[in-house]
Each structure stands twice: as C-alpha cells, then as structure tokens.
Amino acid sequence: MGIKEFPGKAKTYIKSLTWRDILNFIIDQWFLECLGIAILIAYLVPNLGKKGGWLAAQYSVIYVCPALIFFVSGLTMDTKVLIQTAALYRIHLVSQIMSYLYTSMFFFVFSYAALMSNDKHINASILGGFILLGCTPTTIGSNVVFTRNAHGNHAATLIEVTIANLLSPVLSPALISMYMTSSNKWGEFRPSGGTGGYQALYRSVFKQLGLTVFVPLFVGQLLRYIATKQVKYVAEKFKINKFSSVFLILIMWSTFSSCFATGAFAAMTPQSTGLVMMMDFGLYWFFLFSTLVVTRGSRKVHFKNKYLDSILNFFRFNKRDTIAMCYVIPAKTPALGVPLINALYANHPGISDQMKQMLQIPIILYQIEQLCFSSSSVPLFRRWVRDEEEAAKLEAEEKARVEKSATADTEQIGQSSNSSSSTEVARSEAEVEVIDDLVGVEEVHAQGQILRDLEKQ
C-alpha cells in the first residue's frame, strides 16, 4: 500500500468499525485504565497506600503482591520447562550484561551531558537519580506478567529477574561508585559507602527475594506437583494469570501514594520534569529496539569465517526468548532502587531528605512509562510470535502423531507375536498328542507280543 492510498484505507477502516470493536478495544486496555484510576486514588488519598500509611503498604503490598505474582507463576509453570530454561546460559549472559552495563552506560552519558550544560533550571539531584536508575536491576513482578501476556518465554523472564536481583547488592553499588567518581562535578552525590548501609541493603534484598520469589514459587510448584490436574483445571477455569496484573496495579498504587505523600513531584521544575520524561521515553525505546537488533537482527548477518559467525550466533535467539529479553533489559525496579538510595546515602552529610526524594523521582517516573509502554507492546509481540507458536503447535501435533503411530505398531507387533506364540503352542500340543498316540500303539503291540509268547510256552 502506497503513502497516497493510506488516508483512503484509514477512512475505510474507521467506517467499518462497530461499537463492538470499540468496546473490545476499551476492554483490552483495562490494565492502563485501572492503572490510571489507581494513580488518581493515590493522588487524592496518598496516606492510604503509602509506606507506613493506613494499610501498612510496606508489608501488605510490597511483599504480599509480588509473592502472589510468583505463586501464580509457580502454579502455572511446568517444572521441566523451568529447569530446561535455567540451563540456557546464553540468555543469562546477554540479558545481565545488557541490563547492567549497557543500560547504565547510556544513562550515565546522557546525565553527564546534561550536567555539563550547567543549566540552572535542571536539578542536579535529578541527574544523579538517572545514574542510580541505570544501575538498578530489572523489575521483579511486571516483567513476568507482561512476558506471559505477550506469549514470550516467561520462564526465562522469571529466572533473569531472580539472577539480576541477586547480583544487585554487589553490582549496583560498584557501578554507581564508578560513575559518580568519574568527575568532580558529581561531588556530593558520591556514595558514603558505610558498611552498615550495605548490610541493610543486603538484608533488604535477600529478605525480599526469599519472601516474594523463592518461597511462593516453591509452594506453587509443590501444589502443581501434588495436584496437577486440579491445578490446571482451576488455572484455566478462573484464568488466574489475570490476577497477576491486578497485583501489579496494587504495587504501582502504593509507589505513587508514597511519592505523592512526600511531595517529591512538587519540588521539580518544569525543565527537570520535561527532561525526565523525554529521557525516560527515549531511553526505554532505544533499549527495546537495540535488544531486538542484537537478538534478531544478527540472524540476518552471516560471515564466511566460521569463528566470527559462531560469535555472532551467541546473540541469536528465537522470538519467545527475544520477547523475554525485551521486557527484562529496559526495565528498572523502584523496589530495590529506593532501598539502594537509602543504603548509599544513609549517613551522607551532603544529602538531605528532600534530595533523597529527588533522587527517587527518575526511578518512579521511569516505572510509570515502562509500565505503559510494556502494556501497549503486548498485542504487538503477541502477533509477532504467532508464527512460531503455530509452528511449535504443528511440531507438537506431528510428534504426538508419530508417537501414537509407533505405539500402534508396537501393539500390532505384540498381537502378531501373541498369535504366533498361540500357533506354536497349538502345534506343540498336537505333536505331543501324536507322540502319545504312537507311544500308546507301541505299548499295545508290546503287550500283544508278550501274550503270544506265553501261549507258545
């Protein structure tokens, strides 16, 4: 279709739309609509969902909701698939390198360029927050939800999320220290590096991973093993995967409630707000498309040198794995970003409470945008991976047909063997009867001969 034909095609498509089509579209976007309502409630009643608020969200939401997300994953995920995915070292290496080193490098470059501009309207705390944002790990709950909804390899996403958050207490402070000490311009934002702060960070990270990832995932897998048929029936009947999206909305509601309650947004200048929104928007899509180029574009490039081609082959993945990486690599989590800031600047004399709140703003706003972009990309990825799903389905059906045919052949061979055995048995019985008859005849002849000899005597 040419460019000139596009307006006419668009008008025809719009005229063909019915109220049912519009209603279905609105229903399909329920996640973003509910997220908007949650943000509005957080703005109107911030004390309800903030940390330390009326509902004690630091426990009731921050721990319970992610735990329920991974519990659902444990119920619906095949254990064999999870184990097989854990052995895919290529996706682990590429995801973690790009998630930490690749993304943090670009966040640092843009932040440093903005800092060197010496614009008085841009708050330095915001730029420092961008560097902290780039060094934080990927999100814990949302990636698994969106990858599953997009029909990607959500087992890979679950494992990458776990690995990234386990590495965070070591890698994140090291990267932040490296970037912040690269120039005297950062001055006051250099981490204090207090031992007590790092210990608190380690405790927070591992406690959160244990209670929200490992324990609920294990319990879900255990229930699936004990009552496989019942769990599958309940999962399909009540569509429990949908509940993961609801839990994710509750997590974001609590995050916004805390941000509105502290007044962090009110302290931002319009220039800082515009810079944050543009950088978040641009960097997220840049990371998303570069991930697609690395994992899928490399499939179209081939070298005559087998060694170079084998190196490039290391970065080639199928569509389901690519979808998982597209949700893992660009995403950043405030769940560990905020504790990281508190740990690094716990006893820092040059960082006030308001500056700590300003450091958190890029993380919060990035979380908003990445949720919106991730949700909107789900239908696109779902359509993109459809051909692989159909091919996998045909392959599974062909495999089942071959196995069924092999089973039928085995049964037929068994029946033939049984028939041959029966024939042999019957033949043997007949031979035995003949032999018995012959033996009987010989005995009769012998007895007659004995009688004749007695008569002669």
mmCIF file with all atom_site columns, C-alpha atoms in Angstrom, residues 100-195:
data_model
loop_
_atom_site.group_PDB
_atom_site.id
_atom_site.type_symbol
_atom_site.label_atom_id
_atom_site.label_alt_id
_atom_site.label_comp_id
_atom_site.label_asym_id
_atom_site.label_entity_id
_atom_site.label_seq_id
_atom_site.pdbx_PDB_ins_code
_atom_site.Cartn_x
_atom_site.Cartn_y
_atom_site.Cartn_z
_atom_site.occupancy
_atom_site.B_iso_or_equiv
_atom_site.pdbx_formal_charge
_atom_site.auth_seq_id
_atom_site.auth_comp_id
_atom_site.auth_asym_id
_atom_site.auth_atom_id
_atom_site.pdbx_PDB_model_num
ATOM 1  C CA . TYR A 1 100 ? 23.532 -3.696  33.899 1.00 0.00 ? 100 TYR A CA 1
ATOM 2  C CA . LEU A 1 101 ? 26.476 -2.484  31.799 1.00 0.00 ? 101 LEU A CA 1
ATOM 3  C CA . TYR A 1 102 ? 24.746 -1.477  28.556 1.00 0.00 ? 102 TYR A CA 1
ATOM 4  C CA . THR A 1 103 ? 21.812 0.442   30.037 1.00 0.00 ? 103 THR A CA 1
ATOM 5  C CA . SER A 1 104 ? 23.784 2.087   32.860 1.00 0.00 ? 104 SER A CA 1
ATOM 6  C CA . MET A 1 105 ? 26.356 3.375   30.366 1.00 0.00 ? 105 MET A CA 1
ATOM 7  C CA . PHE A 1 106 ? 23.733 5.280   28.353 1.00 0.00 ? 106 PHE A CA 1
ATOM 8  C CA . PHE A 1 107 ? 22.029 6.658   31.464 1.00 0.00 ? 107 PHE A CA 1
ATOM 9  C CA . PHE A 1 108 ? 25.415 7.969   32.616 1.00 0.00 ? 108 PHE A CA 1
ATOM 10 C CA . VAL A 1 109 ? 26.317 9.509   29.232 1.00 0.00 ? 109 VAL A CA 1
ATOM 11 C CA . PHE A 1 110 ? 23.066 11.487  28.945 1.00 0.00 ? 110 PHE A CA 1
ATOM 12 C CA . SER A 1 111 ? 23.123 12.536  32.604 1.00 0.00 ? 111 SER A CA 1
ATOM 13 C CA . TYR A 1 112 ? 26.711 13.728  32.369 1.00 0.00 ? 112 TYR A CA 1
ATOM 14 C CA . ALA A 1 113 ? 25.972 15.668  29.168 1.00 0.00 ? 113 ALA A CA 1
ATOM 15 C CA . ALA A 1 114 ? 23.043 17.425  30.881 1.00 0.00 ? 114 ALA A CA 1
ATOM 16 C CA . LEU A 1 115 ? 25.201 18.171  33.940 1.00 0.00 ? 115 LEU A CA 1
ATOM 17 C CA . MET A 1 116 ? 27.953 19.697  31.793 1.00 0.00 ? 116 MET A CA 1
ATOM 18 C CA . SER A 1 117 ? 25.416 22.052  30.191 1.00 0.00 ? 117 SER A CA 1
ATOM 19 C CA . ASN A 1 118 ? 25.315 23.973  33.526 1.00 0.00 ? 118 ASN A CA 1
ATOM 20 C CA . ASP A 1 119 ? 21.611 24.695  33.096 1.00 0.00 ? 119 ASP A CA 1
ATOM 21 C CA . LYS A 1 120 ? 20.388 26.221  36.375 1.00 0.00 ? 120 LYS A CA 1
ATOM 22 C CA . HIS A 1 121 ? 16.830 25.015  35.734 1.00 0.00 ? 121 HIS A CA 1
ATOM 23 C CA . ILE A 1 122 ? 17.893 21.346  35.782 1.00 0.00 ? 122 ILE A CA 1
ATOM 24 C CA . ASN A 1 123 ? 18.247 19.959  39.267 1.00 0.00 ? 123 ASN A CA 1
ATOM 25 C CA . ALA A 1 124 ? 21.487 18.024  39.800 1.00 0.00 ? 124 ALA A CA 1
ATOM 26 C CA . SER A 1 125 ? 19.670 15.585  42.082 1.00 0.00 ? 125 SER A CA 1
ATOM 27 C CA . ILE A 1 126 ? 17.507 14.540  39.124 1.00 0.00 ? 126 ILE A CA 1
ATOM 28 C CA . LEU A 1 127 ? 20.601 13.798  37.045 1.00 0.00 ? 127 LEU A CA 1
ATOM 29 C CA . GLY A 1 128 ? 22.115 11.818  39.902 1.00 0.00 ? 128 GLY A CA 1
ATOM 30 C CA . GLY A 1 129 ? 18.859 9.892   40.086 1.00 0.00 ? 129 GLY A CA 1
ATOM 31 C CA . PHE A 1 130 ? 19.242 8.917   36.428 1.00 0.00 ? 130 PHE A CA 1
ATOM 32 C CA . ILE A 1 131 ? 22.602 7.301   37.142 1.00 0.00 ? 131 ILE A CA 1
ATOM 33 C CA . LEU A 1 132 ? 21.101 5.435   40.076 1.00 0.00 ? 132 LEU A CA 1
ATOM 34 C CA . LEU A 1 133 ? 18.223 4.383   37.822 1.00 0.00 ? 133 LEU A CA 1
ATOM 35 C CA . GLY A 1 134 ? 20.590 2.942   35.216 1.00 0.00 ? 134 GLY A CA 1
ATOM 36 C CA . CYS A 1 135 ? 22.391 0.839   37.835 1.00 0.00 ? 135 CYS A CA 1
ATOM 37 C CA . THR A 1 136 ? 19.301 -0.722  39.405 1.00 0.00 ? 136 THR A CA 1
ATOM 38 C CA . PRO A 1 137 ? 18.193 -4.242  38.426 1.00 0.00 ? 137 PRO A CA 1
ATOM 39 C CA . THR A 1 138 ? 15.157 -5.179  36.388 1.00 0.00 ? 138 THR A CA 1
ATOM 40 C CA . THR A 1 139 ? 11.684 -5.286  37.940 1.00 0.00 ? 139 THR A CA 1
ATOM 41 C CA . ILE A 1 140 ? 10.545 -8.290  39.947 1.00 0.00 ? 140 ILE A CA 1
ATOM 42 C CA . GLY A 1 141 ? 6.851  -8.666  39.123 1.00 0.00 ? 141 GLY A CA 1
ATOM 43 C CA . SER A 1 142 ? 5.845  -6.738  35.998 1.00 0.00 ? 142 SER A CA 1
ATOM 44 C CA . ASN A 1 143 ? 8.277  -8.456  33.615 1.00 0.00 ? 143 ASN A CA 1
ATOM 45 C CA . VAL A 1 144 ? 6.867  -11.892 34.361 1.00 0.00 ? 144 VAL A CA 1
ATOM 46 C CA . VAL A 1 145 ? 3.292  -10.637 33.906 1.00 0.00 ? 145 VAL A CA 1
ATOM 47 C CA . PHE A 1 146 ? 3.909  -8.868  30.586 1.00 0.00 ? 146 PHE A CA 1
ATOM 48 C CA . THR A 1 147 ? 6.058  -11.663 29.141 1.00 0.00 ? 147 THR A CA 1
ATOM 49 C CA . ARG A 1 148 ? 3.346  -14.207 29.915 1.00 0.00 ? 148 ARG A CA 1
ATOM 50 C CA . ASN A 1 149 ? 0.652  -11.964 28.402 1.00 0.00 ? 149 ASN A CA 1
ATOM 51 C CA . ALA A 1 150 ? 2.770  -11.463 25.267 1.00 0.00 ? 150 ALA A CA 1
ATOM 52 C CA . HIS A 1 151 ? 3.263  -15.268 24.911 1.00 0.00 ? 151 HIS A CA 1
ATOM 53 C CA . GLY A 1 152 ? 7.002  -14.958 25.454 1.00 0.00 ? 152 GLY A CA 1
ATOM 54 C CA . ASN A 1 153 ? 9.280  -17.260 27.424 1.00 0.00 ? 153 ASN A CA 1
ATOM 55 C CA . HIS A 1 154 ? 8.135  -16.201 30.883 1.00 0.00 ? 154 HIS A CA 1
ATOM 56 C CA . ALA A 1 155 ? 10.199 -18.988 32.484 1.00 0.00 ? 155 ALA A CA 1
ATOM 57 C CA . ALA A 1 156 ? 13.297 -17.207 31.159 1.00 0.00 ? 156 ALA A CA 1
ATOM 58 C CA . THR A 1 157 ? 11.989 -13.881 32.460 1.00 0.00 ? 157 THR A CA 1
ATOM 59 C CA . LEU A 1 158 ? 11.444 -15.342 35.920 1.00 0.00 ? 158 LEU A CA 1
ATOM 60 C CA . ILE A 1 159 ? 14.995 -16.700 36.061 1.00 0.00 ? 159 ILE A CA 1
ATOM 61 C CA . GLU A 1 160 ? 16.544 -13.469 34.696 1.00 0.00 ? 160 GLU A CA 1
ATOM 62 C CA . VAL A 1 161 ? 14.652 -11.406 37.270 1.00 0.00 ? 161 VAL A CA 1
ATOM 63 C CA . THR A 1 162 ? 15.945 -13.624 40.059 1.00 0.00 ? 162 THR A CA 1
ATOM 64 C CA . ILE A 1 163 ? 19.558 -13.525 38.834 1.00 0.00 ? 163 ILE A CA 1
ATOM 65 C CA . ALA A 1 164 ? 19.500 -9.751  38.322 1.00 0.00 ? 164 ALA A CA 1
ATOM 66 C CA . ASN A 1 165 ? 18.190 -9.036  41.805 1.00 0.00 ? 165 ASN A CA 1
ATOM 67 C CA . LEU A 1 166 ? 20.672 -11.440 43.380 1.00 0.00 ? 166 LEU A CA 1
ATOM 68 C CA . LEU A 1 167 ? 23.530 -9.598  41.642 1.00 0.00 ? 167 LEU A CA 1
ATOM 69 C CA . SER A 1 168 ? 22.188 -6.169  42.579 1.00 0.00 ? 168 SER A CA 1
ATOM 70 C CA . PRO A 1 169 ? 23.741 -5.815  46.087 1.00 0.00 ? 169 PRO A CA 1
ATOM 71 C CA . VAL A 1 170 ? 27.188 -6.300  44.547 1.00 0.00 ? 170 VAL A CA 1
ATOM 72 C CA . LEU A 1 171 ? 26.955 -4.805  41.051 1.00 0.00 ? 171 LEU A CA 1
ATOM 73 C CA . SER A 1 172 ? 24.739 -1.765  41.667 1.00 0.00 ? 172 SER A CA 1
ATOM 74 C CA . PRO A 1 173 ? 26.911 -0.047  44.341 1.00 0.00 ? 173 PRO A CA 1
ATOM 75 C CA . ALA A 1 174 ? 30.064 -0.803  42.334 1.00 0.00 ? 174 ALA A CA 1
ATOM 76 C CA . LEU A 1 175 ? 28.630 0.738   39.150 1.00 0.00 ? 175 LEU A CA 1
ATOM 77 C CA . ILE A 1 176 ? 27.270 3.785   40.994 1.00 0.00 ? 176 ILE A CA 1
ATOM 78 C CA . SER A 1 177 ? 30.640 4.411   42.669 1.00 0.00 ? 177 SER A CA 1
ATOM 79 C CA . MET A 1 178 ? 32.417 4.071   39.317 1.00 0.00 ? 178 MET A CA 1
ATOM 80 C CA . TYR A 1 179 ? 30.156 6.600   37.573 1.00 0.00 ? 179 TYR A CA 1
ATOM 81 C CA . MET A 1 180 ? 29.935 9.076   40.443 1.00 0.00 ? 180 MET A CA 1
ATOM 82 C CA . THR A 1 181 ? 33.713 9.210   40.913 1.00 0.00 ? 181 THR A CA 1
ATOM 83 C CA . SER A 1 182 ? 34.356 9.788   37.211 1.00 0.00 ? 182 SER A CA 1
ATOM 84 C CA . SER A 1 183 ? 34.118 13.577  37.615 1.00 0.00 ? 183 SER A CA 1
ATOM 85 C CA . ASN A 1 184 ? 34.330 16.183  40.386 1.00 0.00 ? 184 ASN A CA 1
ATOM 86 C CA . LYS A 1 185 ? 31.053 17.579  39.055 1.00 0.00 ? 185 LYS A CA 1
ATOM 87 C CA . TRP A 1 186 ? 29.153 14.884  40.950 1.00 0.00 ? 186 TRP A CA 1
ATOM 88 C CA . GLY A 1 187 ? 30.788 15.891  44.254 1.00 0.00 ? 187 GLY A CA 1
ATOM 89 C CA . GLU A 1 188 ? 28.090 15.499  46.883 1.00 0.00 ? 188 GLU A CA 1
ATOM 90 C CA . PHE A 1 189 ? 26.476 12.530  45.138 1.00 0.00 ? 189 PHE A CA 1
ATOM 91 C CA . ARG A 1 190 ? 29.440 10.257  45.682 1.00 0.00 ? 190 ARG A CA 1
ATOM 92 C CA . PRO A 1 191 ? 28.236 7.392   47.917 1.00 0.00 ? 191 PRO A CA 1
ATOM 93 C CA . SER A 1 192 ? 29.391 7.385   51.514 1.00 0.00 ? 192 SER A CA 1
ATOM 94 C CA . GLY A 1 193 ? 29.863 3.612   51.373 1.00 0.00 ? 193 GLY A CA 1
ATOM 95 C CA . GLY A 1 194 ? 29.002 2.998   55.012 1.00 0.00 ? 194 GLY A CA 1
ATOM 96 C CA . THR A 1 195 ? 29.253 -0.651  55.999 1.00 0.00 ? 195 THR A CA 1
#
